[in-house]
């Protein structure tokens, strides 16, 4: 077995980390979708779409 070199990836993905990244990606999708809208529209969309995603992120 050889030593891991600096910057070399081991190839192991932790399920909890993958789940967190997927949840954060969903939040970024919401933000991309509301880009260019008014402040009030963004706030309404965040309350409707982002709030449930954030609740899932904390679970």
PDB file of C-alpha atoms in Angstrom:
ATOM      1  CA  UNK A   1       0.000   0.000   0.000  1.00  0.00           C
ATOM      2  CA  UNK A   2       1.465   3.340  -0.973  1.00  0.00           C
ATOM      3  CA  UNK A   3       1.285   6.579   0.936  1.00  0.00           C
ATOM      4  CA  UNK A   4      -1.271   9.184  -0.003  1.00  0.00           C
ATOM      5  CA  UNK A   5       0.361  12.126  -1.731  1.00  0.00           C
ATOM      6  CA  UNK A   6      -0.595  15.685  -1.001  1.00  0.00           C
ATOM      7  CA  UNK A   7      -3.777  16.605  -2.879  1.00  0.00           C
ATOM      8  CA  UNK A   8      -4.586  13.045  -3.882  1.00  0.00           C
ATOM      9  CA  UNK A   9      -8.134  12.004  -3.159  1.00  0.00           C
ATOM     10  CA  UNK A  10      -8.952   8.766  -1.432  1.00  0.00           C
ATOM     11  CA  UNK A  11     -12.184   8.272  -3.348  1.00  0.00           C
ATOM     12  CA  UNK A  12     -14.318   7.786  -0.246  1.00  0.00           C
ATOM     13  CA  UNK A  13     -17.477   9.869  -0.035  1.00  0.00           C
ATOM     14  CA  UNK A  14     -19.203  10.071   3.312  1.00  0.00           C
ATOM     15  CA  UNK A  15     -22.991   9.687   2.969  1.00  0.00           C
ATOM     16  CA  UNK A  16     -23.747  12.403   5.515  1.00  0.00           C
ATOM     17  CA  UNK A  17     -21.483  14.849   3.664  1.00  0.00           C
ATOM     18  CA  UNK A  18     -23.070  13.993   0.327  1.00  0.00           C
ATOM     19  CA  UNK A  19     -26.532  14.548   1.791  1.00  0.00           C
ATOM     20  CA  UNK A  20     -25.506  17.937   3.195  1.00  0.00           C
ATOM     21  CA  UNK A  21     -24.048  19.032  -0.141  1.00  0.00           C
ATOM     22  CA  UNK A  22     -27.230  17.996  -1.950  1.00  0.00           C
ATOM     23  CA  UNK A  23     -29.355  19.991   0.502  1.00  0.00           C
ATOM     24  CA  UNK A  24     -27.145  23.050   0.118  1.00  0.00           C
ATOM     25  CA  UNK A  25     -27.282  22.681  -3.661  1.00  0.00           C
ATOM     26  CA  UNK A  26     -31.081  22.791  -3.455  1.00  0.00           C
ATOM     27  CA  UNK A  27     -30.820  26.089  -1.562  1.00  0.00           C
ATOM     28  CA  UNK A  28     -28.508  27.469  -4.235  1.00  0.00           C
ATOM     29  CA  UNK A  29     -31.034  26.388  -6.884  1.00  0.00           C
ATOM     30  CA  UNK A  30     -33.646  28.525  -5.137  1.00  0.00           C
ATOM     31  CA  UNK A  31     -31.266  31.490  -5.071  1.00  0.00           C
ATOM     32  CA  UNK A  32     -30.435  31.088  -8.764  1.00  0.00           C
ATOM     33  CA  UNK A  33     -34.136  30.969  -9.560  1.00  0.00           C
ATOM     34  CA  UNK A  34     -34.950  34.206  -7.754  1.00  0.00           C
ATOM     35  CA  UNK A  35     -31.981  36.150  -9.087  1.00  0.00           C
ATOM     36  CA  UNK A  36     -33.147  39.405 -10.676  1.00  0.00           C
ATOM     37  CA  UNK A  37     -36.462  39.569  -8.832  1.00  0.00           C
ATOM     38  CA  UNK A  38     -37.490  42.369  -6.511  1.00  0.00           C
ATOM     39  CA  UNK A  39     -36.613  42.295  -2.835  1.00  0.00           C
ATOM     40  CA  UNK A  40     -40.218  41.463  -1.894  1.00  0.00           C
ATOM     41  CA  UNK A  41     -40.407  38.653  -4.465  1.00  0.00           C
ATOM     42  CA  UNK A  42     -37.124  37.171  -3.237  1.00  0.00           C
ATOM     43  CA  UNK A  43     -38.304  37.293   0.366  1.00  0.00           C
ATOM     44  CA  UNK A  44     -41.606  35.606  -0.499  1.00  0.00           C
ATOM     45  CA  UNK A  45     -39.839  32.908  -2.522  1.00  0.00           C
ATOM     46  CA  UNK A  46     -37.338  32.279   0.264  1.00  0.00           C
ATOM     47  CA  UNK A  47     -40.108  31.931   2.823  1.00  0.00           C
ATOM     48  CA  UNK A  48     -41.974  29.507   0.582  1.00  0.00           C
ATOM     49  CA  UNK A  49     -39.103  27.508  -0.905  1.00  0.00           C
ATOM     50  CA  UNK A  50     -36.031  27.890   1.298  1.00  0.00           C
ATOM     51  CA  UNK A  51     -37.563  27.610   4.755  1.00  0.00           C
ATOM     52  CA  UNK A  52     -38.520  23.915   4.370  1.00  0.00           C
ATOM     53  CA  UNK A  53     -35.078  23.145   2.913  1.00  0.00           C
ATOM     54  CA  UNK A  54     -33.330  24.810   5.843  1.00  0.00           C
ATOM     55  CA  UNK A  55     -35.491  22.835   8.268  1.00  0.00           C
ATOM     56  CA  UNK A  56     -34.411  19.611   6.523  1.00  0.00           C
ATOM     57  CA  UNK A  57     -30.785  20.716   6.702  1.00  0.00           C
ATOM     58  CA  UNK A  58     -31.020  20.986  10.483  1.00  0.00           C
ATOM     59  CA  UNK A  59     -32.494  17.468  10.812  1.00  0.00           C
TER      60      UNK A  59
END
